[in-house]
PDB file of C-alpha atoms and ligand atoms in Angstrom:
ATOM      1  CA  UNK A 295      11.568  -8.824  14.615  1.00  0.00           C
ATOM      2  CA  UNK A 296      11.622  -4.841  15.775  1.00  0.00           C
ATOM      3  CA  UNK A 297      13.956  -3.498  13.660  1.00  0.00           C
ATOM      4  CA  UNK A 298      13.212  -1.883  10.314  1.00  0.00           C
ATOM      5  CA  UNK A 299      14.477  -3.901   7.473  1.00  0.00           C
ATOM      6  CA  UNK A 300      13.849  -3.233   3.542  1.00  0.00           C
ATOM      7  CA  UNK A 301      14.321  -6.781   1.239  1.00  0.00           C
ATOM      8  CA  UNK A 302      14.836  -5.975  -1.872  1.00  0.00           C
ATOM      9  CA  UNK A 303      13.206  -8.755  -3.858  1.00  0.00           C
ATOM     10  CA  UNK A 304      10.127  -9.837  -4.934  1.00  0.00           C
ATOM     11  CA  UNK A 305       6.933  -9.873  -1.983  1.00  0.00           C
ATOM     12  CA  UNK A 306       5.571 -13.008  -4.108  1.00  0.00           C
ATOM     13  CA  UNK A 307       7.113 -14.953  -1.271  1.00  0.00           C
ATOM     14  CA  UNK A 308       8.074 -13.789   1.999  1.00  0.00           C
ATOM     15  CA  UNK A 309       9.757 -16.543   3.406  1.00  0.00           C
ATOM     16  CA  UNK A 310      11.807 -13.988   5.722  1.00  0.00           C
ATOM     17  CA  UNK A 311       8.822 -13.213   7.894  1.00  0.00           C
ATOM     18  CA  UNK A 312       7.596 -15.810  10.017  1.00  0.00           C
ATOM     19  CA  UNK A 313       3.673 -16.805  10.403  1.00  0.00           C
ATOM     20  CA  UNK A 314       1.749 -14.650  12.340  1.00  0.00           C
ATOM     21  CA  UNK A 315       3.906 -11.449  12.708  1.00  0.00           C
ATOM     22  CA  UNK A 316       2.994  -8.606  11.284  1.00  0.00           C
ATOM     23  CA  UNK A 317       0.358  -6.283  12.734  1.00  0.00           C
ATOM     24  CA  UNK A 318      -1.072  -4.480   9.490  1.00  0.00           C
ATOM     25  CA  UNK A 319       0.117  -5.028   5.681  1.00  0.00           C
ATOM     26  CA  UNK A 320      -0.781  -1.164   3.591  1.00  0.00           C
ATOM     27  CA  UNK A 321       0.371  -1.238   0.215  1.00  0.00           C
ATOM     28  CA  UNK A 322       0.014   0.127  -3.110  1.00  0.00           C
ATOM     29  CA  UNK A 323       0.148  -2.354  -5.642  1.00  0.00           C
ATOM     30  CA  UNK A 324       1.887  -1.437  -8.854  1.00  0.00           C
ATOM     31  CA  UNK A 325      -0.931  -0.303 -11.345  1.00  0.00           C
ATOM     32  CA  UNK A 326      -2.018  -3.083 -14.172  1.00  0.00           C
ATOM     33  CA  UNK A 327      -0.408  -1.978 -17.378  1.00  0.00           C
ATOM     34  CA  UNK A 328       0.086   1.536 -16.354  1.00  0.00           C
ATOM     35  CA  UNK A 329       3.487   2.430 -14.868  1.00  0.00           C
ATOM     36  CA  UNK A 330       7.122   1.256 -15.786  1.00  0.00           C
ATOM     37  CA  UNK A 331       9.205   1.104 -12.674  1.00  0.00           C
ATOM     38  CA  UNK A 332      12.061   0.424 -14.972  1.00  0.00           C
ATOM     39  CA  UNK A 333      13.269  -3.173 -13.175  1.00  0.00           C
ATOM     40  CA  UNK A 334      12.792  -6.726 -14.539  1.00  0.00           C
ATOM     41  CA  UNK A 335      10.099  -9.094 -13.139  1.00  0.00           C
ATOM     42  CA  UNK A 336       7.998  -6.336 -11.945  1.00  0.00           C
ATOM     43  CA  UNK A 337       4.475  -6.881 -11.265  1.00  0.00           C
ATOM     44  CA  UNK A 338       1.817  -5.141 -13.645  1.00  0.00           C
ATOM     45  CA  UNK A 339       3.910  -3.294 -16.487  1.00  0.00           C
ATOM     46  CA  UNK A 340       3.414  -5.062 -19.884  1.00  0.00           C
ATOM     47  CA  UNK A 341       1.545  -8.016 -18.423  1.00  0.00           C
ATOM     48  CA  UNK A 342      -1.875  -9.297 -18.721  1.00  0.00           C
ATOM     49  CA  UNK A 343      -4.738  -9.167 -16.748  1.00  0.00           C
ATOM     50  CA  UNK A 344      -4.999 -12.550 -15.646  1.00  0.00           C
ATOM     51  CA  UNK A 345      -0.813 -13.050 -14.747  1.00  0.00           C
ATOM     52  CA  UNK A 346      -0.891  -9.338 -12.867  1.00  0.00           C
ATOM     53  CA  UNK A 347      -3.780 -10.885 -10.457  1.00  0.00           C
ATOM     54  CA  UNK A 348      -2.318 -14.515 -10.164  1.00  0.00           C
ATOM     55  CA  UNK A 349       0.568 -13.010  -8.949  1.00  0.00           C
ATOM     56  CA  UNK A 350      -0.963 -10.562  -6.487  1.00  0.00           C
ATOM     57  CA  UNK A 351      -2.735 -13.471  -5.435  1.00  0.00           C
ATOM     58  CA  UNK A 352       0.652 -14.882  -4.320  1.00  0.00           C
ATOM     59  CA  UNK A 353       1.671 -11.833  -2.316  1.00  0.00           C
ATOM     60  CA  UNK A 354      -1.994 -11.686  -0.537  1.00  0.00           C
ATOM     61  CA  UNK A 355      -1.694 -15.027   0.416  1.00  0.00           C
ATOM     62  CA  UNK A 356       1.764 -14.542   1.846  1.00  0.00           C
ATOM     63  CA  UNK A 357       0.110 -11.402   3.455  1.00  0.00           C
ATOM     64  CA  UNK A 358      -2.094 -13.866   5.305  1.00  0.00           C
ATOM     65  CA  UNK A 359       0.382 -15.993   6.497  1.00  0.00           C
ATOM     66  CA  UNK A 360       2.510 -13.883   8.327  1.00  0.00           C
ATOM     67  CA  UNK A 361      -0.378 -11.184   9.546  1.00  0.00           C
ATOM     68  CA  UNK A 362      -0.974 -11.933  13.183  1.00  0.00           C
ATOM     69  CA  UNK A 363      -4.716 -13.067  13.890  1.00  0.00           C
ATOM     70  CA  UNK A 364      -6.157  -9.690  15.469  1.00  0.00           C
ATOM     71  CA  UNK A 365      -4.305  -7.635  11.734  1.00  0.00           C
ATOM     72  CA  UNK A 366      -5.671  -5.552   8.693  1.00  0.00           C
ATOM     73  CA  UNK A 367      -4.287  -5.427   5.293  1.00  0.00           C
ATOM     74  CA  UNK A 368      -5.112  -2.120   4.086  1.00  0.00           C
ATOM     75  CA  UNK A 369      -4.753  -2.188  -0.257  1.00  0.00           C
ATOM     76  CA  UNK A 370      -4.463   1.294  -2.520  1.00  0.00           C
ATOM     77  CA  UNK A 371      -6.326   0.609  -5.622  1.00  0.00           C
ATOM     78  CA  UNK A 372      -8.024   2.300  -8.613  1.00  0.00           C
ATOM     79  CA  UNK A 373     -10.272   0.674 -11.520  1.00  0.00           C
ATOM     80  CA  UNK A 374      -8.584   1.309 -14.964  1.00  0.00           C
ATOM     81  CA  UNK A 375      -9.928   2.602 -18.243  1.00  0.00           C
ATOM     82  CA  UNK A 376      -9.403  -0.088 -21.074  1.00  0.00           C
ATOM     83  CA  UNK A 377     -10.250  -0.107 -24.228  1.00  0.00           C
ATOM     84  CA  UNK A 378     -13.110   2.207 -23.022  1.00  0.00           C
ATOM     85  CA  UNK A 379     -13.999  -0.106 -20.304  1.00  0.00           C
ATOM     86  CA  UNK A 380     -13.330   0.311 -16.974  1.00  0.00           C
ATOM     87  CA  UNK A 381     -11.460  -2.360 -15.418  1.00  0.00           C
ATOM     88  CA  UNK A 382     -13.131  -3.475 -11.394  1.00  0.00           C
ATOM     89  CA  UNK A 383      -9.438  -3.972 -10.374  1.00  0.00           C
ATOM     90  CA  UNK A 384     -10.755  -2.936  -6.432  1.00  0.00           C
ATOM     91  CA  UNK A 385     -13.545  -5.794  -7.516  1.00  0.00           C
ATOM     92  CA  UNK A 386     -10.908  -8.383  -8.172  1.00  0.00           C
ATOM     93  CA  UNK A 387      -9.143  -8.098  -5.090  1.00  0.00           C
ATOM     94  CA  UNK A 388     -11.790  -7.907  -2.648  1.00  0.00           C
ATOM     95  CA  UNK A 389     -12.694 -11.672  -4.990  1.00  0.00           C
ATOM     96  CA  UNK A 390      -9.216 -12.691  -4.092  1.00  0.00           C
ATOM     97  CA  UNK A 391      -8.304 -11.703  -0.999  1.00  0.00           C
ATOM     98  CA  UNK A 392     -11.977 -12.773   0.458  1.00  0.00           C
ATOM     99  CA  UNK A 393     -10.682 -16.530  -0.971  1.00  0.00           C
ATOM    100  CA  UNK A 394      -7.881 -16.329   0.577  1.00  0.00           C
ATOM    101  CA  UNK A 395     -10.200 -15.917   4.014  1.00  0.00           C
ATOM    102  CA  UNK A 396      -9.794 -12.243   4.757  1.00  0.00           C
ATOM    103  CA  UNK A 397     -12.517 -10.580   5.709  1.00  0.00           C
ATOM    104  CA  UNK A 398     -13.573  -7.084   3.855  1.00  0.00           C
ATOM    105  CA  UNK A 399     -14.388  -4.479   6.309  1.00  0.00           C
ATOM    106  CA  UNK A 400     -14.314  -1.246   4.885  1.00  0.00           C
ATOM    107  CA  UNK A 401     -13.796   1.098   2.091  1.00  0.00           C
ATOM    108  CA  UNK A 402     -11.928   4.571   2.455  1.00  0.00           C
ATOM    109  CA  UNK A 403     -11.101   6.714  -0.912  1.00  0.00           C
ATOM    110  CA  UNK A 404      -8.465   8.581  -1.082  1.00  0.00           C
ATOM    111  CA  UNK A 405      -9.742  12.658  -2.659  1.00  0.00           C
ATOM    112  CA  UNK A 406      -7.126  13.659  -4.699  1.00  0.00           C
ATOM    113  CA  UNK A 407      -6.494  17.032  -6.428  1.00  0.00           C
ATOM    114  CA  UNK A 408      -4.565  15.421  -9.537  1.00  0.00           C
ATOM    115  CA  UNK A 409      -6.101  12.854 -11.686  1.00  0.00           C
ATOM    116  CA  UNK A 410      -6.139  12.073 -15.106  1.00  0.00           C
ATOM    117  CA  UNK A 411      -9.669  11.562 -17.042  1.00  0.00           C
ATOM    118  CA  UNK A 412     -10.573   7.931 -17.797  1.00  0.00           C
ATOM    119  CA  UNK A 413     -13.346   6.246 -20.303  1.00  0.00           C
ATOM    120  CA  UNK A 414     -16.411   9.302 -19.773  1.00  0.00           C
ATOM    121  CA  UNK A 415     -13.347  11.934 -19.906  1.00  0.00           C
ATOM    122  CA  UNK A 416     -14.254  13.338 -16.627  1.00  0.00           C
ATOM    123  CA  UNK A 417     -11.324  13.790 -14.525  1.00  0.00           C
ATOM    124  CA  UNK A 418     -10.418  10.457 -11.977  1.00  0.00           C
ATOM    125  CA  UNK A 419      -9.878  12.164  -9.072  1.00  0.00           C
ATOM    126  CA  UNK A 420     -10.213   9.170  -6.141  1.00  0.00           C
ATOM    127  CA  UNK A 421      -8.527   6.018  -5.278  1.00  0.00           C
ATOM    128  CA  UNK A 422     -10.002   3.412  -2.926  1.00  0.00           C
ATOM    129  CA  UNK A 423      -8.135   1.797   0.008  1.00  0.00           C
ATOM    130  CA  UNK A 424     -10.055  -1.598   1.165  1.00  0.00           C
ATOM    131  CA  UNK A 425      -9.595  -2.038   4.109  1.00  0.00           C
ATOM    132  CA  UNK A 426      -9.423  -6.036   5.280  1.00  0.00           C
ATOM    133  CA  UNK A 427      -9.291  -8.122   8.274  1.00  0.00           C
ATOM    134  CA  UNK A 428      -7.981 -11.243   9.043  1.00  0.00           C
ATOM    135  CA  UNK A 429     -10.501 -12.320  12.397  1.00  0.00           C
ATOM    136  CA  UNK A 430     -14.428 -11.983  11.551  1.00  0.00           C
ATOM    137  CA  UNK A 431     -14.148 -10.022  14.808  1.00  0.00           C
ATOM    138  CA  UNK A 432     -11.960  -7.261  14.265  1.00  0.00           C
ATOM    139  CA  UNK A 433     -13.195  -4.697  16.729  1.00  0.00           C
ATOM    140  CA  UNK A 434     -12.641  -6.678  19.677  1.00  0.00           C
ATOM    141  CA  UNK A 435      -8.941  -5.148  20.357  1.00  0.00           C
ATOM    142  CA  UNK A 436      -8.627  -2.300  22.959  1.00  0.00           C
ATOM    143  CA  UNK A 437      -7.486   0.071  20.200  1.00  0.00           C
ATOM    144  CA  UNK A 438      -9.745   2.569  18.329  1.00  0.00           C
ATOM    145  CA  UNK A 439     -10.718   1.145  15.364  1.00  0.00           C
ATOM    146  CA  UNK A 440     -13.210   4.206  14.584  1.00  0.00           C
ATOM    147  CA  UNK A 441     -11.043   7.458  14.078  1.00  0.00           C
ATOM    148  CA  UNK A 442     -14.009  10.058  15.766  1.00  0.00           C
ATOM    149  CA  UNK A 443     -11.248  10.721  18.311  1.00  0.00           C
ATOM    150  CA  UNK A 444      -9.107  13.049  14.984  1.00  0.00           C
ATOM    151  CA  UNK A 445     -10.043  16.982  15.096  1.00  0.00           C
ATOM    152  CA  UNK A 446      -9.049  17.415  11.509  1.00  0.00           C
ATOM    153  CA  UNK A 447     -11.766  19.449   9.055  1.00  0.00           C
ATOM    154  CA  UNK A 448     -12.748  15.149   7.223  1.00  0.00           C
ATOM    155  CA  UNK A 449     -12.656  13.724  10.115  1.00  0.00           C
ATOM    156  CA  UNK A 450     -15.906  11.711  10.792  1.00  0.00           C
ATOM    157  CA  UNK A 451     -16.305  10.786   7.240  1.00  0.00           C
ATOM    158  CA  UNK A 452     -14.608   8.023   5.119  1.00  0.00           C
ATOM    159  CA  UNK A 453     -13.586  10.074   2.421  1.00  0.00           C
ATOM    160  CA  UNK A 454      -9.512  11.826   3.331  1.00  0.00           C
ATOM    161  CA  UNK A 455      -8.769  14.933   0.686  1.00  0.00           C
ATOM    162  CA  UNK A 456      -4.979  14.191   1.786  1.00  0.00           C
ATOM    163  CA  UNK A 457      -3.616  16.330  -1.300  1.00  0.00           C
ATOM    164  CA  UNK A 458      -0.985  14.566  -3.845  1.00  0.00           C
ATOM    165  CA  UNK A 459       1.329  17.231  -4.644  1.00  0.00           C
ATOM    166  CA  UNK A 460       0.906  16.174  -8.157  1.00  0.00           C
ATOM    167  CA  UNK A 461       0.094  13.577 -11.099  1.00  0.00           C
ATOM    168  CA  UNK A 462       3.125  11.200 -12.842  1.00  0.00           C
ATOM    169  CA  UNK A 463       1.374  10.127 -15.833  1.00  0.00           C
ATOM    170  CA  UNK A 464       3.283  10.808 -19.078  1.00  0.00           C
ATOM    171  CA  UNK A 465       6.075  13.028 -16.650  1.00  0.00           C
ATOM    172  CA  UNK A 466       9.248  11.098 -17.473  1.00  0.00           C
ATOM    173  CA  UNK A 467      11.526  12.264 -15.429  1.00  0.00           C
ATOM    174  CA  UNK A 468      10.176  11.625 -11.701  1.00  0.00           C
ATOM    175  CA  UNK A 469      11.940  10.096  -8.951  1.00  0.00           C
ATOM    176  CA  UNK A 470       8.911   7.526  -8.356  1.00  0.00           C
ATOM    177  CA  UNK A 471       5.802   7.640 -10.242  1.00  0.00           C
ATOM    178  CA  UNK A 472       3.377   6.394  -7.585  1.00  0.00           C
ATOM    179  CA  UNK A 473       3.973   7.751  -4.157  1.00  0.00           C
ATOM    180  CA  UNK A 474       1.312   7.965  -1.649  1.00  0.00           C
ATOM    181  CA  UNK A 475       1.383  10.347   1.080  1.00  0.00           C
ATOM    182  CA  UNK A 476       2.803  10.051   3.983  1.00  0.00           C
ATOM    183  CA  UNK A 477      -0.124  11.304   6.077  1.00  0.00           C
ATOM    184  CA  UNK A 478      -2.403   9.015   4.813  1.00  0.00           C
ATOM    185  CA  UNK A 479      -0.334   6.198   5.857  1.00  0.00           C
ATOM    186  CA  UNK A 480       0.651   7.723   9.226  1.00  0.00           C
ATOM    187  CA  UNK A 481      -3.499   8.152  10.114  1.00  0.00           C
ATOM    188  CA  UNK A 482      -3.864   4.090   8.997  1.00  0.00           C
ATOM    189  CA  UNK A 483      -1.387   3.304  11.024  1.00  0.00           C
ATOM    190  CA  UNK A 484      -2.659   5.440  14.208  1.00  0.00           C
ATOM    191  CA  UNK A 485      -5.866   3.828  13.498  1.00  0.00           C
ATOM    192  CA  UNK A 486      -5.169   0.418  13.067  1.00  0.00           C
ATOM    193  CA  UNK A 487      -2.084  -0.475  14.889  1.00  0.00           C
ATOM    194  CA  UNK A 488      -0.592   0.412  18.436  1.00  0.00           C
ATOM    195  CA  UNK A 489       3.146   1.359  19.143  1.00  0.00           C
ATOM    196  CA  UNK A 490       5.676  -0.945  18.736  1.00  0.00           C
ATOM    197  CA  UNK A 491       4.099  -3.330  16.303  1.00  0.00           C
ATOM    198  CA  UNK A 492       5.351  -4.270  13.057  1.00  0.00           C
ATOM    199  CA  UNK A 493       4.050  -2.601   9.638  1.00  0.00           C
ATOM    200  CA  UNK A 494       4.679  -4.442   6.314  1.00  0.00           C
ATOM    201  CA  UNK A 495       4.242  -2.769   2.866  1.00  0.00           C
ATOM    202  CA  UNK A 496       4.860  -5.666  -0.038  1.00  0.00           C
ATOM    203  CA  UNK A 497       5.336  -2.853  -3.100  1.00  0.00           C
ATOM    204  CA  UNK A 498       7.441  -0.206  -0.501  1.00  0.00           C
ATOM    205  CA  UNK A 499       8.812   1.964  -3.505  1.00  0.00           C
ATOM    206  CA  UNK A 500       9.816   5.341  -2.415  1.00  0.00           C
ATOM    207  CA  UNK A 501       9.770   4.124   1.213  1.00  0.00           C
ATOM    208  CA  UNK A 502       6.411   6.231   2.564  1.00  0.00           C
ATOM    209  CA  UNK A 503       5.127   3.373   4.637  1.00  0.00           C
ATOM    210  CA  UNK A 504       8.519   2.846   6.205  1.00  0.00           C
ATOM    211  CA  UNK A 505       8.798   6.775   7.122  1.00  0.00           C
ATOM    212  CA  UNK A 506       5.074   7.112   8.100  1.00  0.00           C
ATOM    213  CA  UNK A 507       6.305   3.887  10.857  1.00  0.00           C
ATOM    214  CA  UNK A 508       9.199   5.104  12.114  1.00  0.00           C
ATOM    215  CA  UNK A 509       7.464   8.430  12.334  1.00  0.00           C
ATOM    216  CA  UNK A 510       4.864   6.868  14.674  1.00  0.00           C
ATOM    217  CA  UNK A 511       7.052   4.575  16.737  1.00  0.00           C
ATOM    218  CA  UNK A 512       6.205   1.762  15.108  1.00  0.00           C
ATOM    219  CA  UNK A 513       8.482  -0.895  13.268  1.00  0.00           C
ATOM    220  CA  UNK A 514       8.404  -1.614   9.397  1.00  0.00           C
ATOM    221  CA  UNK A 515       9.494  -4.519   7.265  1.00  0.00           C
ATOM    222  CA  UNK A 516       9.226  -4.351   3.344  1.00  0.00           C
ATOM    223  CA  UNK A 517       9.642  -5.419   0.114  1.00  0.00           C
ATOM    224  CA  UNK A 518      11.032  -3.430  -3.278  1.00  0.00           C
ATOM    225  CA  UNK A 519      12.478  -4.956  -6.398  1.00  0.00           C
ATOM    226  CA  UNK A 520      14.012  -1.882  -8.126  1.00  0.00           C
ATOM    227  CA  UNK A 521      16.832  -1.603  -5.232  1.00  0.00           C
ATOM    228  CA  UNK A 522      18.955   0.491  -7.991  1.00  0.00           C
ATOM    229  CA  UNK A 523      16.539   3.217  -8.761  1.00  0.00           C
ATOM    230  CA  UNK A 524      15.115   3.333  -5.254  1.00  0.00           C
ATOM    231  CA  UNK A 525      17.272   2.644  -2.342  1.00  0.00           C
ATOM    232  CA  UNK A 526      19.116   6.435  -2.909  1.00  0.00           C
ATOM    233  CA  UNK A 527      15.383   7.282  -3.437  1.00  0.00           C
ATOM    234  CA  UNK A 528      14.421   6.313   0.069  1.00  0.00           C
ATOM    235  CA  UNK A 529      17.484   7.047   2.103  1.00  0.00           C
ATOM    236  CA  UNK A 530      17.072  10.685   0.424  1.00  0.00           C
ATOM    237  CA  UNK A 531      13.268  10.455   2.085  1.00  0.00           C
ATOM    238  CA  UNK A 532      14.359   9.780   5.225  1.00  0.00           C
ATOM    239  CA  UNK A 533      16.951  12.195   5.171  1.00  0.00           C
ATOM    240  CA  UNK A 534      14.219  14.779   4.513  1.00  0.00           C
ATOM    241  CA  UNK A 535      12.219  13.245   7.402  1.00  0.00           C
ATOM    242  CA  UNK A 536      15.416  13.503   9.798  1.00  0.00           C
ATOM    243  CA  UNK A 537      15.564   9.627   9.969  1.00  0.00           C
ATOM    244  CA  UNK A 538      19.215   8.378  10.250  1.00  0.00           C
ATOM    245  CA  UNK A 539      18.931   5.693   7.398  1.00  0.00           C
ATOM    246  CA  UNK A 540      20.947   3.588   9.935  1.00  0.00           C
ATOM    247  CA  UNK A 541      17.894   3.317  11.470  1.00  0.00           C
ATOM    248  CA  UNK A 542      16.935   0.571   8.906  1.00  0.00           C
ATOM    249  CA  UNK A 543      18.398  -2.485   7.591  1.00  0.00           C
ATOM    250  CA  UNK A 544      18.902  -2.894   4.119  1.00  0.00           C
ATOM    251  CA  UNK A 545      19.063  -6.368   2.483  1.00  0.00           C
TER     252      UNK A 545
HETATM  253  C1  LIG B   8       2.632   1.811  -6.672  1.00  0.00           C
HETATM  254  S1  LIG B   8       4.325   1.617  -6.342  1.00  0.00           S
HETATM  255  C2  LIG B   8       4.443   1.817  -4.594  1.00  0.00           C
HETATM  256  C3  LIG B   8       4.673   3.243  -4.191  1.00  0.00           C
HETATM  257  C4  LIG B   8       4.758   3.458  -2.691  1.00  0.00           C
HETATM  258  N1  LIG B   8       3.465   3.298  -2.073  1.00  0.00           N
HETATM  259  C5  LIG B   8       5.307   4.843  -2.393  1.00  0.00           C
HETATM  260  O1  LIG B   8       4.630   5.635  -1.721  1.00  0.00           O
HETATM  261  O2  LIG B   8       6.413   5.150  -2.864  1.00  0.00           O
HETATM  262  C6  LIG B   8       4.614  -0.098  -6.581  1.00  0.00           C
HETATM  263  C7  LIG B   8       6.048  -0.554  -6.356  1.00  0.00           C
HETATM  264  O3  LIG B   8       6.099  -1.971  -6.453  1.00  0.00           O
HETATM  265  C8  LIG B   8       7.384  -2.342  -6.958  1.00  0.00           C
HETATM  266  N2  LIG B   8       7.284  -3.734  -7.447  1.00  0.00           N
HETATM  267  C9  LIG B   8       6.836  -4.193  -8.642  1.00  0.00           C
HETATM  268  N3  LIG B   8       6.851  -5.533  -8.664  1.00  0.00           N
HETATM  269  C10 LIG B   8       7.318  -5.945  -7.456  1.00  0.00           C
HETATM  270  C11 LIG B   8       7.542  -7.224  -6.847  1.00  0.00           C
HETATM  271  N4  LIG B   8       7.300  -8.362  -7.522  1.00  0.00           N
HETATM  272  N5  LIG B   8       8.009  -7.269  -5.573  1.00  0.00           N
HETATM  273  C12 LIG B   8       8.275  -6.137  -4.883  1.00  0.00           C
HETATM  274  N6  LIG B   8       8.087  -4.887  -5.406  1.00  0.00           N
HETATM  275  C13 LIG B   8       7.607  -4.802  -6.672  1.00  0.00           C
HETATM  276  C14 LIG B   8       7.663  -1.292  -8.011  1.00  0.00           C
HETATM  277  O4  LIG B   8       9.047  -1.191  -8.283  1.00  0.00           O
HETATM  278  C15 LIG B   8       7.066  -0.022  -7.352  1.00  0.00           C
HETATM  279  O5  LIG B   8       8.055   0.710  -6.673  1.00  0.00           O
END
C-alpha cells in the first residue's frame, strides 16, 4: 500500500492491513475515563479499567501483526489521578505490549507548558512516549536510530519541550480535545522511519500523524471512529498544511 488512506472504524481489528507492513505504529490512545470524543464504542470514556486495557490489548496485538520485523510502535501515554491514586497506565502497557513480544526500548516525555494538577496538586506537566520494537535487535538498520545528528536547543537529551498551544480539560467547545503536535510526530518519524515507508496511527483523531507523514514524504494509513466530528476536522488540517485532501483516501 503507498497511498494515504483514513478507515474510519474501530483499530481493534485491522484486517485491511496485511501482516508485516507497516514501518512504525505512533499513537495516542484515548485517555482512560478522561475525554468524551462524543461517538459510540469509543475506547476509554465511561469504561473500566480492566475493559479500556483488554481492548487496547486488541489493537497492540493487531499492531504486531501488521508491523514489519525491523518496526517501532511509538505509544503517547500519561498515568492518571484516581481516587487520589495515580493510575501506572504507561506501566500497563509496557506489561501488555511486552506479552504480546515487543520489545521496550526507550522512554521519551513529552515537556509540556499546559497541564492540569493531579493527586499532590502540583501541576502534570509531561507525558511519556514508550518507545517499542518489534526485533530484539533494533539498531541494526542503516538509519539513525540516535537523533545527535538534530541542531535544535533539546537535542541530545530525551526530554522534547515541543509546546502544546494549550490544555482541553473542562474547555467544551474544542475542535479535538487531545491533539499532539505535529513536530513531535514529524521528529519520530525522521528518527525512526526512512522515506517512503508506511506510518500507521490506530486513534488518528485530528489527523496529526497523517500530516506530520505526508509532510515528510512518507505514507500513512489510520484508523478514527468519530468520522462525523472529525473528517471536516482533518481535511480543515490539511488545508492549513497546504495538503490537497485528495491526497488521501477516505473510507
Ligand atoms: C487521544 S485522541 C488522538 C488524538 C490525535 N493524536 C491527534 O493529534 O489529533 C484518541 C482518538 O481515538 C479515537 N477512538 C476512540 N476509540 C476508538 C476506536 N475503537 N478505534 C479508533 N479510534 C478510536 C477517538 O475518537 C479520538 O479521536
Amino acid at each position: 500500500m503507498n497511498n494515504n488512506i483514513v478507515f474510519f472504524s474501530t483499530s481493534e481489528n485491522m484486517f485491511q492491513l496485511e501482516d508485516e507492513s507497516i514501518k512504525l505504529m505512533v499513537t495516542s490512545p484515548p485517555y482512560w475515563d478522561l475525554k468524551n470524543y462524543e461517538v459510540d464504542n469509543q475506547i476509554g470514556y465511561k469504561e473500566n479499567y480492566e475493559t479500556y486495557l483488554e481492548r487496547l490489548y486488541k489493537v497492540w496485538s493487531e499492531t504486531y501483526r501488521v508491523l514489519r520485523n525491523d518496526g517501532f510502535a511509538i505509544i503517547n501515554i500519561n498515568t492518571k489521578s484516581y481516587k487520589k491514586n495515580l493510575v501506572m497506565i504507561p506501566n500497563d502497557f509496557i506489561k501488555q505490549l511486552q506479552q504480546i513480544g515487543f520489545k521496550f526500548i526507550d522512554l521519551n516525555y513529552w515537556h509540556k507548558s499546559s497541564g492540569i494538577p493531579r493527586v499532590n496538586n502540583l501541576g502534570d506537566h509531561f507525558e511519556y512516549f514508550l518507545i517499542f520494537s518489534k526485533s530484539s535487535n533494533p539498531l541494526a538498520n542503516d538509519f539513525s536510530y540516535f537523533d545527535y545528528k538534530y541542531k535544535t536547543t533539546n537535542s541530545k537529551i530525551n526530554i522534547w519541550n515541543i509546546n502544546k498551544k494549550f490544555g482541553s480539560i473542562g474547555k467544551k467547545f474544542m475542535v479535538h480535545p487531545a491533539i499532539f503536535p505535529v513536530k513531535y510526530i514529524e521528529r519520530m518519524i525522521n528518527i525512526f522511519t526512512q522515506k517512503n515507508d508506511l506510518i500507521l496511527d490506530p486513534f488518528l483523531g485530528s489527523g496529526t500523524t497523517l500530516i506530520a507523514s505526508i509532510n515528510t514524504d512518507r505514507f500513512c494509513v489510520g484508523y478514527e471512529l468519530n468520522r462525523e466530528g472529525y473528517l471536516p476536522l482533518i481535511k480543515f488540517r490539511l488545508e492549513d498544511f497546504s495538503i490537497e485532501s485528495d491526497r488521501v483516501n477516505f473510507v
